[in-house]
Amino acid sequence: MDNYTIADNFSLLGKLLDIHGDNGFKAKSYASAAFTIEKLPVQLSELKPADIFVIKGIGNTIGTKIIEQLETGKMEALDEILSKTPPGIIEMLSIKGIGPKKISTIWKELEIETLGELLYACSENRLTLYKGFGEKTQQNIKESIEFYMGNLGSYLYQQIEPFAADITEKMKGEWKENVFLLTGEFRRQMEVIEKLEWVTTCSPSSLETFFTSNGFEIKTDEIGYISFKGKEKNITLGFYCCDEKNVSNKLFATSCSEEFLLAWKKKTKWDETKPFSSEEDIFSAGNCSFIPAYEREKAEVISRPPSSQPIQPGDIAGIIHSHSKWSDGVNSIDEMAKAAIEQGLQYLVISDHSKTAFYANGLNEERLKAQHAQIDELNAKLAPFRIFKSIESDILNDGSLDYSNDVLAGFDIVIASIHSNLKMPEEKAMMRLMNAISNPYTSILGHMTGRLLLSRAGYPVDHEKIINACAAHNVVIELNAHPRRLDIDWRWISKAIEKNVLISIDPDAHSIDGYADCRYGVLVAQKAGLTKEKNLSSFSLQQFEAFVATQKSKRK
Ligand SMILES: [Zn+2]
Ligand SMILES: [Zn+2]
């Protein structure tokens, strides 16, 4: 074992003690031991034990631990504290801008244990509520995490979208004569992207020369397919190379899920060797109405009767689920309403956090009164635009909502969400959710599983049971459109539609900029064939008012 490894171990031990809030003095002595060892002119492994103890700055405790490492290759004190530290907390040490003290606050006070959760907390503007975290620190942390995660190879659709567009443009500029058509996961609008792929008429050798001279490495090189991996963005770029007459076939085949393609081949006896001039022609030759790439997932889609037009980004008529300055949002209600009007929206549902959400500056009864008075005032000024009074009520541990019925009666609609004690078995999660759904004051079930894509799996739930309960109690299921949530998972939306449960594509906006997230909700909803008629946030103001009235009648 060399001095660097030993020094690193001491340094890590010191940091972990600090994170755990153990003995500040011990932590300091390990940190300074690490510093001393790194600077030593001789390797500790070449010294006799007696000579180690007399080195300046190394006393008995450190000396014993050095010998332990030299003899066993391990340090028990470090192993022990590592076993008591969640892996995500250890990972935070590699993020620039957060030292052990801050990590300790993040872990112990914000109860955040993974980088993904921390990133989400930054986007919810939650860090600034804590001592030592200014807006600038929060922004720095956010950028460092994004950089770090970007290097791991998987991206949210929203994270990789600008890069995909940019690189497509660059290639079109480089090869003006050739086609470059995005295909694969990206064209299917998957929520998480592991590789970007194109169908192209460009030759593999030409691509190879270009990418290798731009610092990329070849990852696979097969007949008709070549892929590269770059340093700047750790994502695979793959190319299906074919001649012009086969472009449509290639595009079709690479824009289907495996399941869909297999079923398609079986059903239509598709002859891949016969060139088609467009994807539409492939569908009509297969006696099937056109199915967009984003819907080519399950085999059953092929035999489904042609559905009406799936929802489009322009079909969002109002912002449901938004947070203002009253809780943890960035903008005032006034600013949020004006932005919504500018964007041609008809209404805004303000649903700040409820009183138990102290970490998000949740509203107590008194502040609610003041907020409602402000909304009344704004509504008088801004009509026909309308702001609805709502709350994102925490679903408490026993499944009850966060206020008395008297207070709940003051809201136009109530969004019920779980924010605390997310680590729970299915039984507990279902008890909380089912109690919340059957509560007559609940109108919308917020982010159903609490998942954060690429960072937190979410608590386990029985989707079918939840959907049935929502149908029975006339509760809408939110499709939280934050690109890191996209929760309910789109794979369950068709089940909800079948049971006549409305979906609501909600941005969960913590600022005006957050409104734009609706689009990511729409992109995954399209995969499930959701139509605007089945999406609450596509309701016109008049329809939405009728919806509010029905919800209020549930409470009697
Ligand atoms: Zn929430
Ligand atoms: Zn929210």
Coordinates of C-alpha atoms and ligand atoms in Angstrom, one line a residue:
M1 CA 0.0 0.0 0.0
D2 CA 1.5 3.3 -1.0
N3 CA 1.4 6.6 0.9
Y4 CA -1.3 8.1 -1.4
T5 CA -3.7 5.3 -0.7
I6 CA -3.1 5.6 3.1
A7 CA -3.5 9.4 3.0
D8 CA -6.7 9.0 1.0
N9 CA -8.1 6.6 3.5
F10 CA -7.4 9.0 6.4
S11 CA -8.8 11.9 4.5
L12 CA -12.0 9.9 3.7
L13 CA -12.3 8.8 7.4
G14 CA -12.0 12.5 8.5
K15 CA -14.7 13.6 6.0
L16 CA -17.1 10.8 7.0
L17 CA -16.7 11.6 10.7
D18 CA -17.5 15.2 9.9
I19 CA -20.6 14.1 7.8
H20 CA -21.8 12.0 10.7
G21 CA -21.2 14.9 13.0
D22 CA -19.0 12.7 15.2
N23 CA -16.0 14.1 17.0
G24 CA -14.7 17.3 15.3
F25 CA -11.3 17.0 16.9
K26 CA -10.8 13.4 15.6
A27 CA -11.9 14.4 12.1
K28 CA -9.3 17.2 12.1
S29 CA -6.5 15.0 13.2
Y30 CA -7.2 12.5 10.4
A31 CA -7.3 15.2 7.9
S32 CA -4.0 16.6 9.0
A33 CA -2.5 13.1 9.1
A34 CA -3.5 12.7 5.5
F35 CA -1.8 15.9 4.6
T36 CA 1.4 14.9 6.5
I37 CA 1.5 11.4 4.9
E38 CA 1.1 12.8 1.4
K39 CA 4.1 15.0 1.8
L40 CA 6.4 12.3 3.3
P41 CA 9.7 11.8 1.4
V42 CA 9.7 8.0 2.1
Q43 CA 7.2 5.3 1.6
L44 CA 5.7 4.2 5.0
S45 CA 5.8 0.6 3.8
E46 CA 9.6 0.8 3.8
L47 CA 9.8 1.9 7.4
K48 CA 10.0 -0.1 10.6
P49 CA 6.9 0.3 12.8
A50 CA 9.0 2.1 15.5
D51 CA 10.1 4.7 12.9
I52 CA 6.5 5.4 11.9
F53 CA 5.5 6.4 15.4
V54 CA 8.2 9.0 15.7
I55 CA 7.3 10.9 12.5
K56 CA 6.2 14.4 13.3
G57 CA 2.4 14.7 13.3
I58 CA 1.8 11.0 13.6
G59 CA 1.0 9.9 17.1
N60 CA -0.1 6.6 18.6
T61 CA -3.6 6.4 17.1
I62 CA -2.6 7.3 13.6
G63 CA 0.5 5.2 13.8
T64 CA -1.4 2.1 14.8
K65 CA -3.9 2.7 11.9
I66 CA -1.1 3.0 9.4
I67 CA 0.4 -0.3 10.5
E68 CA -3.0 -1.9 10.4
Q69 CA -3.4 -0.8 6.8
L70 CA 0.1 -1.9 5.8
E71 CA -0.5 -5.3 7.3
T72 CA -4.1 -6.0 6.4
G73 CA -4.7 -3.6 3.5
K74 CA -7.8 -2.3 5.3
M75 CA -8.7 0.1 8.1
E76 CA -11.5 -1.1 10.3
A77 CA -12.6 2.3 11.5
L78 CA -13.1 3.4 7.9
D79 CA -14.9 0.2 6.9
E80 CA -17.2 0.6 9.9
I81 CA -18.2 4.2 9.1
L82 CA -18.6 3.4 5.4
S83 CA -21.1 0.7 6.3
K84 CA -23.2 3.2 8.2
T85 CA -23.2 5.7 5.3
P86 CA -25.6 5.5 2.3
P87 CA -23.7 5.2 -1.0
G88 CA -25.3 8.3 -2.3
I89 CA -23.8 10.3 0.6
I90 CA -20.4 9.0 -0.2
E91 CA -20.9 9.9 -3.9
M92 CA -21.7 13.5 -2.8
L93 CA -18.0 13.8 -1.8
S94 CA -17.1 13.8 -5.5
I95 CA -19.4 16.9 -6.2
K96 CA -17.5 20.1 -6.4
G97 CA -18.9 22.8 -4.0
I98 CA -20.1 20.6 -1.2
G99 CA -17.9 19.7 1.7
P100 CA -18.6 17.4 4.6
K101 CA -20.4 20.1 6.7
K102 CA -22.9 20.8 3.9
I103 CA -23.3 17.1 3.1
S104 CA -24.2 16.6 6.7
T105 CA -26.9 19.2 6.5
I106 CA -28.2 17.8 3.3
W107 CA -28.4 14.3 4.8
K108 CA -29.5 15.0 8.4
E109 CA -31.7 18.0 7.9
L110 CA -33.0 17.7 4.3
E111 CA -33.1 13.9 4.6
I112 CA -31.6 13.6 1.1
E113 CA -29.5 10.5 0.4
T114 CA -28.8 10.5 -3.3
L115 CA -27.5 12.9 -5.9
G116 CA -30.7 12.7 -7.9
E117 CA -32.7 13.8 -4.9
L118 CA -30.3 16.6 -4.2
L119 CA -30.5 17.8 -7.8
Y120 CA -34.3 17.7 -7.6
A121 CA -34.2 19.7 -4.3
C122 CA -32.0 22.3 -6.1
S123 CA -34.6 22.6 -8.9
E124 CA -37.3 23.0 -6.3
N125 CA -35.3 25.8 -4.7
R126 CA -35.2 23.9 -1.4
L127 CA -31.5 24.3 -0.4
T128 CA -31.7 28.0 0.1
L129 CA -33.9 27.5 3.1
Y130 CA -30.9 26.2 5.0
K131 CA -28.0 27.9 6.7
G132 CA -24.9 28.1 4.5
F133 CA -26.8 27.6 1.2
G134 CA -27.3 30.7 -0.8
E135 CA -28.8 30.9 -4.2
K136 CA -25.3 30.8 -5.8
T137 CA -24.2 27.8 -3.9
Q138 CA -27.4 26.0 -4.9
Q139 CA -26.8 26.8 -8.5
N140 CA -23.2 25.6 -8.3
I141 CA -24.2 22.4 -6.7
K142 CA -26.8 21.9 -9.4
E143 CA -24.3 22.4 -12.2
S144 CA -21.7 20.1 -10.6
I145 CA -24.2 17.3 -10.1
E146 CA -25.4 17.6 -13.7
F147 CA -21.8 17.4 -14.9
Y148 CA -21.1 14.4 -12.7
M149 CA -24.2 12.5 -13.7
G150 CA -23.8 13.4 -17.3
N151 CA -20.6 11.5 -17.2
L152 CA -22.3 8.3 -16.1
G153 CA -23.9 7.7 -19.5
S154 CA -27.6 7.9 -19.0
Y155 CA -29.6 11.1 -19.6
L156 CA -33.1 12.3 -19.1
Y157 CA -34.7 13.0 -22.4
Q158 CA -34.8 16.7 -21.5
Q159 CA -31.1 16.8 -20.7
I160 CA -30.0 15.2 -24.0
E161 CA -32.5 16.9 -26.3
P162 CA -30.4 20.1 -27.1
F163 CA -27.3 18.0 -27.7
A164 CA -29.2 15.7 -30.0
A165 CA -30.4 18.7 -32.0
D166 CA -27.0 20.3 -32.0
I167 CA -25.1 17.3 -33.2
T168 CA -27.7 16.6 -35.9
E169 CA -27.2 20.1 -37.2
K170 CA -23.5 19.8 -37.2
M171 CA -23.6 16.6 -39.2
K172 CA -26.0 18.0 -41.7
G173 CA -23.5 20.9 -42.1
E174 CA -20.6 18.5 -42.6
W175 CA -22.4 16.3 -45.0
K176 CA -24.8 18.4 -47.0
E177 CA -25.7 15.6 -49.4
N178 CA -26.6 13.0 -46.8
V179 CA -29.7 12.4 -44.6
F180 CA -29.4 12.2 -40.9
L181 CA -32.7 11.1 -39.2
L182 CA -32.8 10.6 -35.4
T183 CA -34.2 7.2 -34.6
G184 CA -34.2 4.7 -31.7
E185 CA -35.1 5.6 -28.1
F186 CA -34.9 9.3 -28.8
R187 CA -37.4 9.1 -31.6
R188 CA -39.7 7.0 -29.4
Q189 CA -39.6 9.8 -26.8
M190 CA -38.3 7.6 -24.0
E191 CA -38.0 9.3 -20.7
V192 CA -34.4 8.1 -20.3
I193 CA -31.9 7.9 -23.1
E194 CA -28.9 5.7 -23.2
K195 CA -27.8 6.2 -26.8
L196 CA -28.6 8.6 -29.6
E197 CA -29.0 6.9 -33.0
W198 CA -29.4 8.1 -36.6
V199 CA -30.3 6.5 -39.9
T200 CA -27.9 7.9 -42.5
T201 CA -26.8 7.6 -46.0
C202 CA -23.3 8.7 -45.0
S203 CA -20.7 6.0 -45.2
P204 CA -19.2 4.4 -42.1
S205 CA -15.7 5.2 -43.1
S206 CA -16.5 8.9 -43.5
L207 CA -18.2 8.9 -40.1
E208 CA -15.2 7.2 -38.6
T209 CA -12.8 9.7 -39.9
F210 CA -14.9 12.6 -38.7
F211 CA -15.6 11.3 -35.2
T212 CA -12.2 9.8 -34.4
S213 CA -10.5 13.1 -35.4
N214 CA -12.9 14.9 -33.0
G215 CA -11.8 12.9 -30.0
F216 CA -14.4 10.1 -30.1
E217 CA -13.6 6.5 -29.8
I218 CA -15.2 3.7 -31.9
K219 CA -17.5 1.6 -29.7
T220 CA -19.0 -0.9 -32.2
D221 CA -18.2 -1.4 -35.9
E222 CA -20.5 -3.9 -37.6
I223 CA -21.8 -4.2 -41.1
G224 CA -24.3 -1.3 -41.5
Y225 CA -23.8 0.0 -38.0
I226 CA -21.1 2.0 -36.3
S227 CA -21.1 3.7 -33.0
F228 CA -18.9 6.1 -31.1
K229 CA -18.4 7.4 -27.6
G230 CA -17.2 10.8 -26.8
K231 CA -15.4 12.4 -23.8
E232 CA -17.5 15.6 -23.5
K233 CA -20.8 13.8 -23.2
N234 CA -20.6 10.2 -22.2
I235 CA -23.3 9.0 -24.5
T236 CA -23.1 6.5 -27.3
L237 CA -23.8 7.9 -30.8
G238 CA -24.9 5.1 -33.2
F239 CA -25.4 5.2 -37.0
Y240 CA -27.4 2.9 -39.2
C241 CA -25.8 3.4 -42.5
C242 CA -27.8 2.5 -45.7
D243 CA -28.3 3.6 -49.2
E244 CA -31.0 6.1 -50.0
K245 CA -33.7 3.7 -51.2
N246 CA -33.6 1.8 -47.9
V247 CA -33.8 4.8 -45.6
S248 CA -37.6 4.4 -44.8
N249 CA -37.2 0.7 -44.0
K250 CA -34.3 1.3 -41.8
L251 CA -36.0 4.2 -40.1
F252 CA -39.1 2.2 -39.4
A253 CA -37.2 -0.9 -38.1
T254 CA -35.0 1.2 -35.8
S255 CA -38.0 3.2 -34.4
C256 CA -39.9 0.2 -33.1
S257 CA -39.4 -1.5 -29.8
E258 CA -38.3 -5.1 -30.2
E259 CA -41.7 -6.4 -29.2
F260 CA -43.5 -4.2 -31.7
L261 CA -41.1 -5.1 -34.5
L262 CA -41.4 -8.8 -33.9
A263 CA -45.2 -8.6 -33.8
W264 CA -45.2 -6.4 -36.9
K265 CA -43.1 -8.9 -38.9
K266 CA -45.4 -11.8 -37.8
K267 CA -48.6 -10.0 -38.6
T268 CA -47.9 -8.3 -41.9
K269 CA -45.2 -10.6 -43.3
W270 CA -43.2 -7.4 -43.9
D271 CA -40.6 -7.8 -46.6
E272 CA -37.6 -5.9 -45.4
T273 CA -35.8 -6.3 -48.7
K274 CA -38.5 -4.4 -50.6
P275 CA -37.8 -0.7 -50.4
F276 CA -40.6 1.6 -49.4
S277 CA -40.5 5.3 -50.1
S278 CA -42.0 6.3 -46.7
E279 CA -43.0 4.9 -43.3
E280 CA -46.7 5.6 -44.3
D281 CA -46.3 3.2 -47.2
I282 CA -45.0 0.5 -44.9
F283 CA -48.1 0.8 -42.8
S284 CA -50.5 0.8 -45.7
A285 CA -48.8 -2.2 -47.2
G286 CA -49.3 -3.9 -43.9
N287 CA -53.0 -2.9 -43.9
C288 CA -52.6 -0.8 -40.8
S289 CA -53.3 2.8 -40.1
F290 CA -50.1 4.8 -39.4
I291 CA -48.7 4.4 -35.9
P292 CA -46.2 7.2 -34.9
A293 CA -42.8 6.1 -33.7
Y294 CA -43.5 7.1 -30.1
E295 CA -46.4 4.6 -29.9
R296 CA -44.5 1.7 -31.3
E297 CA -44.0 -0.1 -28.0
K298 CA -46.4 -2.9 -27.2
A299 CA -47.5 -5.4 -29.8
E300 CA -51.2 -4.8 -29.0
V301 CA -50.9 -1.3 -30.5
I302 CA -50.8 -2.9 -34.0
S303 CA -54.3 -4.4 -33.8
R304 CA -55.9 -1.5 -31.9
P305 CA -58.5 0.4 -33.8
P306 CA -57.1 3.7 -35.1
S307 CA -57.2 6.1 -32.1
S308 CA -58.0 9.8 -32.2
Q309 CA -55.2 12.2 -32.4
P310 CA -52.9 12.0 -29.3
I311 CA -52.5 15.0 -27.2
Q312 CA -50.2 17.8 -28.5
P313 CA -48.1 20.4 -26.5
G314 CA -50.5 23.1 -27.7
D315 CA -53.5 21.3 -26.1
I316 CA -52.5 22.4 -22.5
A317 CA -55.1 25.0 -21.5
G318 CA -54.1 25.7 -17.9
I319 CA -51.3 25.2 -15.4
I320 CA -52.3 22.8 -12.7
H321 CA -49.9 22.2 -9.8
S322 CA -47.7 25.2 -9.3
H323 CA -45.8 26.7 -6.4
S324 CA -45.4 30.4 -5.7
K325 CA -43.2 32.4 -3.4
W326 CA -45.7 31.6 -0.6
S327 CA -44.0 28.2 -0.2
D328 CA -40.9 27.2 -2.1
G329 CA -41.5 28.7 -5.5
V330 CA -39.5 31.5 -7.1
N331 CA -42.2 33.8 -8.4
S332 CA -45.1 35.7 -6.9
I333 CA -48.7 34.6 -7.8
D334 CA -49.0 37.8 -9.7
E335 CA -46.0 37.1 -11.9
M336 CA -47.1 33.5 -12.5
A337 CA -50.6 34.5 -13.5
K338 CA -49.3 37.2 -15.9
A339 CA -46.8 34.7 -17.5
A340 CA -49.7 32.2 -17.9
I341 CA -51.8 34.8 -19.6
E342 CA -48.9 35.7 -21.9
Q343 CA -48.6 32.1 -22.9
G344 CA -52.3 32.0 -23.9
L345 CA -53.3 29.8 -21.0
Q346 CA -56.8 30.2 -19.5
Y347 CA -56.2 29.4 -15.8
L348 CA -53.6 28.7 -13.1
V349 CA -54.0 26.4 -10.2
I350 CA -51.8 27.6 -7.3
S351 CA -51.0 24.6 -5.1
D352 CA -48.3 25.6 -2.6
H353 CA -47.1 23.1 0.0
S354 CA -49.2 22.4 3.1
K355 CA -48.2 23.1 6.7
T356 CA -46.4 19.9 7.5
A357 CA -43.9 20.6 4.7
F358 CA -41.9 22.9 6.9
Y359 CA -38.8 22.2 4.6
A360 CA -40.7 23.9 1.8
N361 CA -42.2 26.7 3.9
G362 CA -45.6 25.1 3.8
L363 CA -48.6 27.3 4.6
N364 CA -50.4 27.3 8.0
E365 CA -54.0 28.3 8.3
E366 CA -53.3 31.9 8.9
R367 CA -51.1 32.4 5.8
L368 CA -53.6 30.5 3.7
K369 CA -56.2 33.1 4.5
A370 CA -53.9 35.8 3.4
Q371 CA -53.0 33.9 0.2
H372 CA -56.7 33.4 -0.6
A373 CA -57.4 37.1 -0.1
Q374 CA -54.6 37.9 -2.6
I375 CA -56.0 35.4 -5.1
D376 CA -59.4 37.0 -4.9
E377 CA -57.9 40.4 -5.5
L378 CA -55.9 39.2 -8.5
N379 CA -58.9 37.4 -10.0
A380 CA -61.0 40.6 -9.8
K381 CA -58.2 42.3 -11.9
L382 CA -57.3 39.5 -14.3
A383 CA -60.7 38.1 -15.4
P384 CA -61.6 36.3 -17.5
F385 CA -58.3 34.5 -16.6
R386 CA -58.7 32.7 -13.4
I387 CA -56.5 31.6 -10.5
F388 CA -57.8 28.6 -8.6
K389 CA -57.2 28.1 -4.9
S390 CA -55.5 24.8 -4.3
I391 CA -52.9 23.1 -2.1
E392 CA -50.4 20.3 -2.5
S393 CA -51.4 18.6 0.7
D394 CA -48.9 16.2 2.2
I395 CA -50.4 12.8 2.7
L396 CA -49.4 12.2 6.3
N397 CA -48.1 8.9 7.7
D398 CA -51.6 7.6 8.4
G399 CA -52.9 8.7 5.0
S400 CA -54.8 11.7 6.2
L401 CA -54.6 15.1 4.6
D402 CA -52.7 18.0 6.2
Y403 CA -55.7 20.3 7.4
S404 CA -59.0 20.0 9.1
N405 CA -62.1 19.5 6.8
D406 CA -63.1 23.1 7.5
V407 CA -59.8 24.4 6.0
L408 CA -59.8 21.9 3.2
A409 CA -63.3 23.1 2.2
G410 CA -61.7 26.5 1.3
F411 CA -59.8 25.0 -1.6
D412 CA -61.2 24.7 -5.1
I413 CA -59.2 21.5 -5.6
V414 CA -56.8 19.5 -3.4
I415 CA -53.7 17.7 -4.8
A416 CA -52.6 15.0 -2.4
S417 CA -48.9 13.9 -2.5
I418 CA -46.5 12.0 -0.4
H419 CA -43.3 13.9 0.5
S420 CA -42.2 12.3 3.7
N421 CA -41.0 8.9 4.8
L422 CA -40.6 7.7 1.3
K423 CA -38.8 4.6 2.3
M424 CA -41.7 2.3 3.0
P425 CA -42.9 -1.1 2.0
E426 CA -45.8 -1.5 -0.5
E427 CA -48.3 -2.2 2.3
K428 CA -47.6 1.1 4.1
A429 CA -47.5 3.1 0.8
M430 CA -50.8 1.6 -0.3
M431 CA -52.5 2.3 3.1
R432 CA -51.4 6.0 2.8
L433 CA -52.5 6.3 -0.8
M434 CA -55.8 4.5 -0.5
N435 CA -56.8 6.6 2.5
A436 CA -55.9 9.8 0.6
I437 CA -57.8 8.7 -2.5
S438 CA -60.9 7.9 -0.6
N439 CA -60.8 11.2 1.2
P440 CA -63.6 13.3 -0.4
Y441 CA -61.5 16.4 -0.4
T442 CA -58.8 14.8 -2.6
S443 CA -59.2 15.8 -6.3
I444 CA -55.8 14.9 -7.8
L445 CA -53.3 12.3 -6.7
G446 CA -49.9 13.9 -7.1
H447 CA -46.7 12.2 -8.3
M448 CA -48.0 8.7 -7.5
T449 CA -44.7 6.8 -6.7
G450 CA -42.4 9.6 -5.7
R451 CA -39.8 8.4 -8.2
L452 CA -36.9 10.5 -9.5
L453 CA -35.7 9.1 -12.8
L454 CA -32.0 8.0 -12.7
S455 CA -31.8 8.5 -9.0
R456 CA -34.7 7.2 -6.9
A457 CA -36.9 4.2 -7.6
G458 CA -40.0 5.5 -5.8
Y459 CA -41.9 3.5 -3.2
P460 CA -43.6 0.3 -4.4
V461 CA -47.3 0.6 -5.2
D462 CA -50.1 -1.5 -6.7
H463 CA -50.9 0.5 -9.8
E464 CA -54.1 -1.4 -10.7
K465 CA -55.6 -1.0 -7.2
I466 CA -54.8 2.7 -7.2
I467 CA -56.4 3.2 -10.6
N468 CA -59.5 1.4 -9.5
A469 CA -59.7 3.4 -6.4
C470 CA -59.3 6.7 -8.3
A471 CA -62.1 5.5 -10.6
A472 CA -64.4 4.8 -7.7
H473 CA -63.7 8.1 -5.9
N474 CA -63.5 10.3 -9.0
V475 CA -59.9 11.2 -8.3
V476 CA -57.6 12.4 -11.2
I477 CA -54.2 10.9 -11.5
E478 CA -51.4 13.4 -12.1
L479 CA -48.8 12.8 -14.8
N480 CA -46.2 15.0 -13.1
A481 CA -44.4 16.5 -16.1
H482 CA -41.1 17.4 -14.4
P483 CA -38.6 15.6 -16.7
R484 CA -37.1 13.8 -13.7
R485 CA -40.4 12.6 -12.4
L486 CA -42.8 11.7 -15.3
D487 CA -44.9 10.0 -12.6
I488 CA -47.4 8.2 -13.2
D489 CA -45.3 6.0 -15.4
W490 CA -46.7 6.3 -19.0
R491 CA -46.9 2.5 -19.2
W492 CA -49.9 2.6 -16.8
I493 CA -51.8 5.4 -18.5
S494 CA -53.8 3.2 -20.9
K495 CA -55.0 1.3 -17.9
A496 CA -56.3 4.5 -16.3
I497 CA -58.0 5.5 -19.6
E498 CA -59.6 2.1 -19.8
K499 CA -61.1 2.7 -16.3
N500 CA -62.2 6.2 -17.2
V501 CA -59.8 7.9 -14.9
L502 CA -58.7 11.3 -16.0
I503 CA -55.0 12.1 -16.2
S504 CA -53.6 15.6 -15.5
I505 CA -50.4 16.7 -17.1
D506 CA -49.0 19.0 -14.4
P507 CA -45.7 20.9 -14.5
D508 CA -45.3 21.0 -10.7
A509 CA -43.8 24.4 -11.6
H510 CA -41.6 26.1 -9.0
S511 CA -41.1 29.1 -11.3
I512 CA -42.5 30.5 -14.5
D513 CA -39.8 28.6 -16.4
G514 CA -41.3 25.4 -15.0
Y515 CA -44.4 25.8 -17.2
A516 CA -42.3 24.6 -20.1
D517 CA -42.0 21.1 -18.5
C518 CA -45.6 20.4 -19.6
R519 CA -44.2 19.4 -22.9
Y520 CA -42.2 16.5 -21.4
G521 CA -45.4 15.2 -19.8
V522 CA -47.1 15.5 -23.2
L523 CA -44.2 13.6 -25.0
V524 CA -44.6 10.6 -22.7
A525 CA -48.4 10.8 -22.6
Q526 CA -48.3 10.5 -26.4
K527 CA -46.6 7.1 -26.0
A528 CA -49.7 6.0 -24.0
G529 CA -52.1 7.4 -26.6
L530 CA -53.6 9.9 -24.2
T531 CA -56.0 12.3 -25.9
K532 CA -56.7 15.9 -24.8
E533 CA -60.3 14.9 -23.8
K534 CA -58.8 12.6 -21.1
N535 CA -56.3 15.2 -19.8
L536 CA -57.6 17.5 -17.1
S537 CA -55.1 20.3 -17.9
S538 CA -56.5 20.5 -21.5
F539 CA -60.0 21.3 -20.1
S540 CA -61.2 24.8 -21.1
L541 CA -61.8 27.2 -18.2
Q542 CA -65.5 26.5 -18.4
Q543 CA -64.9 22.7 -18.3
F544 CA -62.5 23.1 -15.5
E545 CA -65.0 25.1 -13.5
A546 CA -67.5 22.3 -14.0
F547 CA -64.8 19.9 -12.8
V548 CA -64.2 22.0 -9.7
A549 CA -68.0 22.0 -9.0
T550 CA -68.1 18.2 -9.2
Q551 CA -65.2 17.9 -6.9
K552 CA -66.8 20.2 -4.4
S553 CA -70.0 18.2 -4.5
K554 CA -68.0 15.1 -3.5
R555 CA -67.4 16.7 -0.1
K556 CA -71.1 16.9 1.0
Ligands
ZN1 ZN -44.8 17.3 -4.6
ZN2 ZN -45.4 20.2 -6.1

